[in-house]
XYZ file of C-alpha atoms in Angstrom:
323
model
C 12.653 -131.400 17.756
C 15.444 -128.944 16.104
C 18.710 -127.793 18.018
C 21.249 -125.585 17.982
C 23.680 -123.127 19.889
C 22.978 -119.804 19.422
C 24.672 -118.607 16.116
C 24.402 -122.120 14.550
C 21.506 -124.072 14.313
C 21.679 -127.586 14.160
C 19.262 -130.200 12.482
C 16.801 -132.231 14.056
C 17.880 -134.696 16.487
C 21.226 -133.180 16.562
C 23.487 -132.484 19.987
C 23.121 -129.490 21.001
C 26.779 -127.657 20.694
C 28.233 -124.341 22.802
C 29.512 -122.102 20.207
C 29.549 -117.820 20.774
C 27.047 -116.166 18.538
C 28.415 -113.687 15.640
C 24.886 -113.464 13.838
C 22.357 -115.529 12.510
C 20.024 -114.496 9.672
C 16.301 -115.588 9.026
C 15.922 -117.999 6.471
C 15.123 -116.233 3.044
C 11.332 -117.406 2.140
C 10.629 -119.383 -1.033
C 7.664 -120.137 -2.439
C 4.901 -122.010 -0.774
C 4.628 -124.656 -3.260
C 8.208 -125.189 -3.711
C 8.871 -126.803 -0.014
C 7.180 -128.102 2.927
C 5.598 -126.469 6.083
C 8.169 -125.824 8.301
C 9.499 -123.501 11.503
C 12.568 -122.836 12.055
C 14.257 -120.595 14.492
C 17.609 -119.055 14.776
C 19.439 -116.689 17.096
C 21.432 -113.341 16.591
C 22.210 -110.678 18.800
C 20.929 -107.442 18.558
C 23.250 -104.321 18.924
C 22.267 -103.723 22.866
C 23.870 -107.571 22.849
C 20.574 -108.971 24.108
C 20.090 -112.578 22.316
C 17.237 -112.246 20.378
C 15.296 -115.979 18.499
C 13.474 -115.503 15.302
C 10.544 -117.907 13.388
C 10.975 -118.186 9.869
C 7.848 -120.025 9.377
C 6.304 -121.395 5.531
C 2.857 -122.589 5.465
C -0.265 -121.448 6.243
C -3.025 -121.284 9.566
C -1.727 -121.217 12.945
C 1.303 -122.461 14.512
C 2.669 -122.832 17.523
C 6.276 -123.042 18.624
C 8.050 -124.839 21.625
C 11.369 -123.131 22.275
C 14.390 -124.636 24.857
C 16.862 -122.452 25.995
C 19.331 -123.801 27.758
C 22.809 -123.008 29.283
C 22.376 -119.047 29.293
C 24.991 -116.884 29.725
C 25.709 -113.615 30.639
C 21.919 -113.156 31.853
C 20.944 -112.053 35.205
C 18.069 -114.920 35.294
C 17.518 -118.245 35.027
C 20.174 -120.229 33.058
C 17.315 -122.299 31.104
C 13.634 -121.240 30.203
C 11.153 -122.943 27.925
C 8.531 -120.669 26.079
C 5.442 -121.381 24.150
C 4.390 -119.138 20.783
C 1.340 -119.602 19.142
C 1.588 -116.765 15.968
C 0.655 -116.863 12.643
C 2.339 -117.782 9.507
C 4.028 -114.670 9.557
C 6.615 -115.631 12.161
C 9.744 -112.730 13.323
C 11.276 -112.572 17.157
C 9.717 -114.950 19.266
C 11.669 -114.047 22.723
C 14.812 -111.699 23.680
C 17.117 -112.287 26.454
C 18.526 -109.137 28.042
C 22.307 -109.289 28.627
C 24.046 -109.000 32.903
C 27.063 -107.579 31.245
C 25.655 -105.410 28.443
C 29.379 -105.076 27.114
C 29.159 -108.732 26.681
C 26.701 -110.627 24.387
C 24.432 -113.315 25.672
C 24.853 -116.887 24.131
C 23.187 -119.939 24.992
C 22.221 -123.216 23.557
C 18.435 -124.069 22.033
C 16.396 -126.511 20.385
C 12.251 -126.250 19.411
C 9.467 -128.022 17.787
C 5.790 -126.805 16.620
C 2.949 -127.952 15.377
C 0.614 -126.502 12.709
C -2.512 -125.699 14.783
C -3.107 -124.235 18.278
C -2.071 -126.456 20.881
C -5.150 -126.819 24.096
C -7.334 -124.737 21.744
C -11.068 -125.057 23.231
C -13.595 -126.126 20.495
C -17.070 -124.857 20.351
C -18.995 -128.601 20.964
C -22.272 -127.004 19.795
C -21.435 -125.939 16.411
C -23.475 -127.830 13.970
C -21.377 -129.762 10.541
C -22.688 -130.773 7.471
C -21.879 -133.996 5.850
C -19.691 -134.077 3.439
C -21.875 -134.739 0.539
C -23.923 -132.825 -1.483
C -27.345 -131.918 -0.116
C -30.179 -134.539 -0.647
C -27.989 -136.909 -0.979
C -27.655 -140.432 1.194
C -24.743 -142.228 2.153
C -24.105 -144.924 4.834
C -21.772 -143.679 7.501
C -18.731 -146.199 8.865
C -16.742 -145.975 11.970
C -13.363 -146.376 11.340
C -9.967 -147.913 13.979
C -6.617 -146.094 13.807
C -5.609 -149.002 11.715
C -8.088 -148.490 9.242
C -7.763 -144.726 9.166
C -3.474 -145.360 8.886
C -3.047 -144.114 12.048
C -1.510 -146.555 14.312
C 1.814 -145.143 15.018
C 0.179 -141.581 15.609
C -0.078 -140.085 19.127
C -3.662 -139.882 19.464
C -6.540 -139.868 22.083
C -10.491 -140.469 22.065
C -9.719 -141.594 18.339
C -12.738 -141.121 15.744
C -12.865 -140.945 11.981
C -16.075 -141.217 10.297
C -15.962 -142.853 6.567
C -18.924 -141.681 4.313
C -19.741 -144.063 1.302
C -20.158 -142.120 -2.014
C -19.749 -142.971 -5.574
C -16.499 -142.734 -7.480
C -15.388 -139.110 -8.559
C -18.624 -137.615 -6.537
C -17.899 -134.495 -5.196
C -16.888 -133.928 -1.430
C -17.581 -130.861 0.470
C -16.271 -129.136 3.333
C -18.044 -129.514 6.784
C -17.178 -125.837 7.910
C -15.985 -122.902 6.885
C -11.860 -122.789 7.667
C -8.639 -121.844 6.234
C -7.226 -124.844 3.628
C -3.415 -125.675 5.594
C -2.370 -128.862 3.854
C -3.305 -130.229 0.350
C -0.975 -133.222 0.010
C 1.011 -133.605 -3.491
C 0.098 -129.758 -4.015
C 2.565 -128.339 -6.117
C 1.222 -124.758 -7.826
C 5.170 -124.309 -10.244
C 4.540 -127.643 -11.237
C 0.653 -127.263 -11.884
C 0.034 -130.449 -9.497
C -3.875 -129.936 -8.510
C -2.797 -132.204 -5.566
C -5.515 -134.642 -3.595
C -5.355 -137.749 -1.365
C -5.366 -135.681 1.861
C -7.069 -132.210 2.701
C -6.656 -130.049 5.625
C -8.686 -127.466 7.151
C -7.817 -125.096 10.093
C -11.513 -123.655 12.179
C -12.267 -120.742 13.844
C -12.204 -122.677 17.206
C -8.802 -124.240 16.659
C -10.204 -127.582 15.426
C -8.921 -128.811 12.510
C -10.762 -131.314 9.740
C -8.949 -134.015 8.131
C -10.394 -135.491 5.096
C -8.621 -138.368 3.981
C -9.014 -141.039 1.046
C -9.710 -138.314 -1.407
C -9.062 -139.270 -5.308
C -5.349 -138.740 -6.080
C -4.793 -134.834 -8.232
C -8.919 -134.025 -7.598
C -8.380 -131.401 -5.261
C -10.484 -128.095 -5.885
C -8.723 -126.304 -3.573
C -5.351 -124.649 -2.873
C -3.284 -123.843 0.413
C -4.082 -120.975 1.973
C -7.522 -121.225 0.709
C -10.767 -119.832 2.950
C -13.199 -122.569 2.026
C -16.868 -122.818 3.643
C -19.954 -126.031 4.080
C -20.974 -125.273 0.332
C -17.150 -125.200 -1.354
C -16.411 -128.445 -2.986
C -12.970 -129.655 -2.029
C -12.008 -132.879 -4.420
C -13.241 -136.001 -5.210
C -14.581 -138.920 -3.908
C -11.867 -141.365 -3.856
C -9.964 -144.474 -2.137
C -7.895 -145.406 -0.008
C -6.266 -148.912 -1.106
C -3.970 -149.077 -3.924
C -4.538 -153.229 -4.187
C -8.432 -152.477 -4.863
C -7.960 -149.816 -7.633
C -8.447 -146.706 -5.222
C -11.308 -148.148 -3.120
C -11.832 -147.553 0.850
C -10.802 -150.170 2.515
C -14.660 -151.296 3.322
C -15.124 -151.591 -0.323
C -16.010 -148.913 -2.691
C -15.522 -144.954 -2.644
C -16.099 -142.449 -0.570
C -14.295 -140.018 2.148
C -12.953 -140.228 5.773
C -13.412 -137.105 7.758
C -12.494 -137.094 11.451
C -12.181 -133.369 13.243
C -9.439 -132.865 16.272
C -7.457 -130.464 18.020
C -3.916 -130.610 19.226
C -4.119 -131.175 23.147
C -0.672 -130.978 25.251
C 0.549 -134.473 25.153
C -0.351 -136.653 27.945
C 0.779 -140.100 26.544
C 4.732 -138.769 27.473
C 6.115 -142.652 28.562
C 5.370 -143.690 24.666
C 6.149 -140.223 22.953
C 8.560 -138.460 25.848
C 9.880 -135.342 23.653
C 6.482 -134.660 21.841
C 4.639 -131.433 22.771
C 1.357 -132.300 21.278
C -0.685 -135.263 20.497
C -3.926 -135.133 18.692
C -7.163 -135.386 20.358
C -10.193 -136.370 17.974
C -13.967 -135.060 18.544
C -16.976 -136.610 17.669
C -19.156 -133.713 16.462
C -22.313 -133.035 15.762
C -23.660 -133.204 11.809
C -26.793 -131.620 10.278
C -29.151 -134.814 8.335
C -32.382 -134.558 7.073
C -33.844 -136.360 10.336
C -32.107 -133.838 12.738
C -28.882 -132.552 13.641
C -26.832 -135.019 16.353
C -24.106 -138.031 16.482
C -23.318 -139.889 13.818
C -23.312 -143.702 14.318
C -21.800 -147.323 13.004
C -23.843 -147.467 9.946
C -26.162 -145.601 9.779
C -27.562 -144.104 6.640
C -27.543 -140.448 6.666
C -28.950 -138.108 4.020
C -27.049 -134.624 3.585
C -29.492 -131.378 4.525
C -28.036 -127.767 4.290
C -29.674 -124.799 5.520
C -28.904 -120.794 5.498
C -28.140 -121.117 8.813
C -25.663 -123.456 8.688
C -23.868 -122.048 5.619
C -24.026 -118.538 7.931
C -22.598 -120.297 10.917
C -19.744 -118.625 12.224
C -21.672 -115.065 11.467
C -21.400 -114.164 14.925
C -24.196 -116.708 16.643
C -22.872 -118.779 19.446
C -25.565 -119.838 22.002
C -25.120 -123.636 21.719
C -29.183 -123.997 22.142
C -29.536 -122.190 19.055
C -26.806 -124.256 17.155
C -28.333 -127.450 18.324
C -32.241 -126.156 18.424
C -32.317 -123.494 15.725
C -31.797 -124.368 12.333
């Protein structure tokens, strides 16, 4: 979480500091590939004195913001309110707070966090995936543990990540059409291609994490609308000791899908407004579409329908019955 007092924001994990509010300008945006994602928000008052908080935001997708205010003065309501924004990457005000006194600005103290994604967004359960290998081809599908998938010190619920066994440098494809919101080690002024990590925003508010991709494969760029057909990287590893292999041996990718759910696990992560909830979805083979399971071997099928998904059909009988 960030902090400040209106007029001077602080950084994270700062005390929060009373200070009278002259004016506070949003930050100037760079380049996408020249920093990370990031929100931040600042105060100023606008010339009827109101206090008025602004999201400078850099990165793509959806976000959603968490602002504190706290110790508000010269306002006829409450002296602390907490809002919720969920906007897009083009951020601007966020809330005003009308002055009592409207010879007299309104200051107050602040602090927010956000996540990159909609937070409690519902996800369509029906929708049918495609595995993340090119069509007609077979792989043997792994359940992975938050230790095996690196996440053990993550906030997560209903945890599942599926691994997919492929050969080295094979191409991996996206499971549904969605807006590219992470590449990691992207870096466009520097001509880094960027791999290792891909995510992808849906429709529905789910997002798809493919992890264990090779190191500078990645096809794709930030900002990116990919779909089930668009090749995303490579087929890679994800243990440096066995020269890039997963850590069940060989190559391959792990893919788990999620959505950000308002944190319920607040005795072990107290200040965090999210945590992320994982979904076990259903995937298109060429024996049916349904749940994947501990090793079994799956072979890839595509069909127009599912390419055409998110063309406007959404009876979940249809998704599950007719493709």
């Amino acid at each position: 979480m960030s902090s400040g007092s209106t007029g001077i924001p602080t950084k994270k994990h700062t005390t929060m500091k009373k200070a009278t509010i002259a004016a506070a300008l949003m930050l100037a945006a760079l380049p996408l590939a020249a920093q990370q994602t990031g929100v931040r928000v600042t105060a100023r008052n606008a010339a009827d004195n109101s206090l008025a908080f602004d999201a400078a935001i850099t990165g793509y997708g959806t976000f959603t913001i968490r602002l504190a205010v706290a110790d508000i003065r010269n306002h006829a309501g409450d002296d602390a309110l907490t809002v919720t924004v969920t906007t897009g990457n083009e951020g601007g005000e966020i809330l005003s707070i009308a002055p009592q006194d409207a010879a007299r600005p309104v200051t107050a103290d602040f602090s927010w966090d956000w996540i990159n994604g909609t937070l409690d967004a519902t996800p369509d359960l029906g929708f049918i995936y495609r595995l993340p290998i090119a069509a007609g081809k077979s792989t043997t599908v792994r359940s992975l543990t938050p230790a095996e998938a690196g996440m053990m010190r993550d906030n997560i619920a209903d945890f599942r990540m599926w691994e997919f066994a492929m050969e080295r440098n094979e191409p991996v494809f996206a499971i549904r059409k969605g807006t590219v919101i992470h590449v990691e080690g992207y870096d466009a002024e520097n001509g880094q291609a960027g791999g290792g990590t891909i995510i992808v925003e849906h429709a529905d508010g789910t997002q798809a994490r493919y992890a264990s991709l090779r190191s500078g494969s990645a096809l794709v760029a930030p900002g990116d609308t990919i779909f089930p057909d668009t090749p995303i990287a490579l087929a890679g590893g994800f243990s440096p000791e066995k020269a890039g292999e997963l850590r069940s041996g060989g190559y391959g990718v792990q893919v788990g899908l999620y959505r950000y759910a308002s944190n319920r696990n607040t005795a072990l992560y107290p200040h965090m407004m999210a945590q992320t909830e994982f979904i076990n979805p259903l995937f298109m083979t060429a024996t049916g579409n349904g749940l994947l399971t501990d090793g079994q071997r799956a072979t890839a099928k595509t069909t127009k329908k599912l390419l055409d998904a998110e063309s406007g059909r959404t009876s979940f009988w249809e998704r599950v019955f007719g493709r």
